Amino acid sequence: MSVLLLIFSMKLPRLFFVLVFSISTTLAAEDKWTVLFDGASLKHWTSLEGESVEKGWRISDGTIHRHEEGGGDIISRKTYENFILEFEWKVSEVGNSGVKYRARGKLGLEYQILDDAKHADGKKPSRRAAGLYDLVAAPDSKPVSPIGEWNSARIVAKGRFLEHWVNGVKVMSVEQSTDDWNERFAASKYAKREGFGFGAGHILLQDHHDPVWFRNIRIKRLP
């Protein structure tokens, strides 16, 4: 009996290690993120206009900074349809930019980035920061940081369901193809764009002629 107990006790740590390793490996496979920008390289990005990515964008202090005219929009090299995208952003005073997704060319669903108080687009609720540009507004109570300070953002796109988050709070959710969506779409600038907002497309960082900064960009595909 004592010999059997000794053998069991000697094997238990190994069995426990194997079990923990197996569980950890499974969880890692289910939680696989791709880092699109790590603060040091733009290898996951290319220029929509065919220019060098570095022409209007540069890496500084761990950020992608749109710093001068002429660079144009930059897009992810790969396309995504269902995903969770997380990033941090800040924009200049009176600044305007955005992160587009499911983008084809320049057109795509857009997480708006804006100085709501001073930019002209701030007069229209559906064009204010963290909303789905020209389609669904984020509430006035959204916890957006003061201009010049960082915000964390999350976009969830899963089939017809879309969500926008800012600083840990969900501020926009909508289901495409509902009557509500159809009414909003018909009243938007995209009304004549058949298929807009559906299917796979690129992630796009917008050059809207104003300084904007991004960092810690990562994405996880969803089934």
PDB file of C-alpha atoms in Angstrom, residues 24-116:
ATOM      1  CA  SER A  24      -3.586  26.537 -21.213  1.00  0.00           C
ATOM      2  CA  THR A  25      -2.895  25.515 -24.807  1.00  0.00           C
ATOM      3  CA  THR A  26      -6.614  25.174 -25.523  1.00  0.00           C
ATOM      4  CA  LEU A  27      -7.381  28.588 -24.029  1.00  0.00           C
ATOM      5  CA  ALA A  28      -4.546  30.193 -26.000  1.00  0.00           C
ATOM      6  CA  ALA A  29      -5.907  28.734 -29.238  1.00  0.00           C
ATOM      7  CA  GLU A  30      -9.348  30.155 -28.455  1.00  0.00           C
ATOM      8  CA  ASP A  31      -7.954  33.573 -27.602  1.00  0.00           C
ATOM      9  CA  LYS A  32      -5.597  34.145 -30.511  1.00  0.00           C
ATOM     10  CA  TRP A  33      -4.951  37.823 -31.166  1.00  0.00           C
ATOM     11  CA  THR A  34      -2.930  39.265 -34.029  1.00  0.00           C
ATOM     12  CA  VAL A  35      -0.989  42.387 -33.128  1.00  0.00           C
ATOM     13  CA  LEU A  36      -1.424  44.766 -36.069  1.00  0.00           C
ATOM     14  CA  PHE A  37       0.813  47.412 -34.541  1.00  0.00           C
ATOM     15  CA  ASP A  38       3.311  46.729 -31.764  1.00  0.00           C
ATOM     16  CA  GLY A  39       4.821  50.196 -31.569  1.00  0.00           C
ATOM     17  CA  ALA A  40       7.785  49.342 -33.754  1.00  0.00           C
ATOM     18  CA  SER A  41       6.698  48.078 -37.180  1.00  0.00           C
ATOM     19  CA  LEU A  42       4.171  48.838 -39.921  1.00  0.00           C
ATOM     20  CA  LYS A  43       4.587  45.426 -41.567  1.00  0.00           C
ATOM     21  CA  HIS A  44       0.852  44.678 -41.331  1.00  0.00           C
ATOM     22  CA  TRP A  45      -0.086  47.876 -43.204  1.00  0.00           C
ATOM     23  CA  THR A  46       0.056  49.184 -46.723  1.00  0.00           C
ATOM     24  CA  SER A  47      -0.984  52.400 -48.451  1.00  0.00           C
ATOM     25  CA  LEU A  48      -4.373  52.602 -50.117  1.00  0.00           C
ATOM     26  CA  GLU A  49      -3.087  55.229 -52.543  1.00  0.00           C
ATOM     27  CA  GLY A  50       0.011  53.290 -53.536  1.00  0.00           C
ATOM     28  CA  GLU A  51       2.387  55.649 -51.713  1.00  0.00           C
ATOM     29  CA  SER A  52       4.941  54.577 -49.136  1.00  0.00           C
ATOM     30  CA  VAL A  53       3.253  53.982 -45.777  1.00  0.00           C
ATOM     31  CA  GLU A  54       5.876  56.183 -44.169  1.00  0.00           C
ATOM     32  CA  LYS A  55       5.146  59.166 -46.419  1.00  0.00           C
ATOM     33  CA  GLY A  56       2.447  60.682 -44.222  1.00  0.00           C
ATOM     34  CA  TRP A  57       2.605  58.314 -41.268  1.00  0.00           C
ATOM     35  CA  ARG A  58       5.459  57.626 -38.914  1.00  0.00           C
ATOM     36  CA  ILE A  59       6.223  55.648 -35.802  1.00  0.00           C
ATOM     37  CA  SER A  60       7.010  57.828 -32.804  1.00  0.00           C
ATOM     38  CA  ASP A  61       7.007  56.940 -29.108  1.00  0.00           C
ATOM     39  CA  GLY A  62       5.253  53.648 -29.810  1.00  0.00           C
ATOM     40  CA  THR A  63       2.450  55.213 -31.865  1.00  0.00           C
ATOM     41  CA  ILE A  64       1.396  55.452 -35.487  1.00  0.00           C
ATOM     42  CA  HIS A  65       1.179  59.188 -36.055  1.00  0.00           C
ATOM     43  CA  ARG A  66      -0.414  60.788 -39.095  1.00  0.00           C
ATOM     44  CA  HIS A  67       1.880  63.800 -39.200  1.00  0.00           C
ATOM     45  CA  GLU A  68       1.766  65.436 -42.638  1.00  0.00           C
ATOM     46  CA  GLU A  69      -0.254  65.766 -45.841  1.00  0.00           C
ATOM     47  CA  GLY A  70       0.125  63.375 -48.708  1.00  0.00           C
ATOM     48  CA  GLY A  71       0.343  60.013 -47.004  1.00  0.00           C
ATOM     49  CA  GLY A  72      -3.285  59.065 -47.517  1.00  0.00           C
ATOM     50  CA  ASP A  73      -5.223  56.307 -45.810  1.00  0.00           C
ATOM     51  CA  ILE A  74      -3.412  53.139 -44.766  1.00  0.00           C
ATOM     52  CA  ILE A  75      -5.025  49.707 -44.678  1.00  0.00           C
ATOM     53  CA  SER A  76      -4.354  46.307 -43.178  1.00  0.00           C
ATOM     54  CA  ARG A  77      -2.742  43.875 -45.591  1.00  0.00           C
ATOM     55  CA  LYS A  78      -5.311  41.208 -44.681  1.00  0.00           C
ATOM     56  CA  THR A  79      -9.105  41.391 -44.754  1.00  0.00           C
ATOM     57  CA  TYR A  80     -11.504  40.648 -41.912  1.00  0.00           C
ATOM     58  CA  GLU A  81     -15.251  40.095 -41.660  1.00  0.00           C
ATOM     59  CA  ASN A  82     -16.028  38.854 -38.132  1.00  0.00           C
ATOM     60  CA  PHE A  83     -13.643  40.078 -35.452  1.00  0.00           C
ATOM     61  CA  ILE A  84     -12.879  42.021 -32.315  1.00  0.00           C
ATOM     62  CA  LEU A  85     -10.573  44.976 -32.967  1.00  0.00           C
ATOM     63  CA  GLU A  86      -8.962  46.866 -30.095  1.00  0.00           C
ATOM     64  CA  PHE A  87      -6.839  50.006 -30.298  1.00  0.00           C
ATOM     65  CA  GLU A  88      -6.057  53.285 -28.576  1.00  0.00           C
ATOM     66  CA  TRP A  89      -6.445  56.697 -30.183  1.00  0.00           C
ATOM     67  CA  LYS A  90      -6.120  60.410 -29.637  1.00  0.00           C
ATOM     68  CA  VAL A  91      -6.703  63.296 -32.010  1.00  0.00           C
ATOM     69  CA  SER A  92      -5.597  66.905 -32.345  1.00  0.00           C
ATOM     70  CA  GLU A  93      -7.712  69.929 -31.499  1.00  0.00           C
ATOM     71  CA  VAL A  94     -10.400  70.394 -34.191  1.00  0.00           C
ATOM     72  CA  GLY A  95      -9.215  67.038 -35.508  1.00  0.00           C
ATOM     73  CA  ASN A  96     -11.050  64.450 -37.571  1.00  0.00           C
ATOM     74  CA  SER A  97     -10.115  60.861 -38.399  1.00  0.00           C
ATOM     75  CA  GLY A  98     -11.576  57.388 -38.134  1.00  0.00           C
ATOM     76  CA  VAL A  99     -11.019  53.663 -38.192  1.00  0.00           C
ATOM     77  CA  LYS A 100     -12.915  51.957 -40.999  1.00  0.00           C
ATOM     78  CA  TYR A 101     -13.638  48.250 -41.135  1.00  0.00           C
ATOM     79  CA  ARG A 102     -14.999  45.848 -43.728  1.00  0.00           C
ATOM     80  CA  ALA A 103     -13.548  48.512 -45.991  1.00  0.00           C
ATOM     81  CA  ARG A 104     -13.336  48.194 -49.762  1.00  0.00           C
ATOM     82  CA  GLY A 105     -11.305  51.015 -51.148  1.00  0.00           C
ATOM     83  CA  LYS A 106     -12.076  54.121 -49.123  1.00  0.00           C
ATOM     84  CA  LEU A 107     -15.580  52.971 -48.198  1.00  0.00           C
ATOM     85  CA  GLY A 108     -16.271  51.075 -45.007  1.00  0.00           C
ATOM     86  CA  LEU A 109     -18.090  51.146 -41.712  1.00  0.00           C
ATOM     87  CA  GLU A 110     -16.379  53.788 -39.601  1.00  0.00           C
ATOM     88  CA  TYR A 111     -15.587  54.218 -35.935  1.00  0.00           C
ATOM     89  CA  GLN A 112     -15.539  58.010 -35.864  1.00  0.00           C
ATOM     90  CA  ILE A 113     -12.663  59.906 -34.265  1.00  0.00           C
ATOM     91  CA  LEU A 114     -13.363  63.600 -33.757  1.00  0.00           C
ATOM     92  CA  ASP A 115     -13.020  66.706 -31.646  1.00  0.00           C
ATOM     93  CA  ASP A 116     -16.792  66.894 -31.120  1.00  0.00           C
TER      94      ASP A 116
END
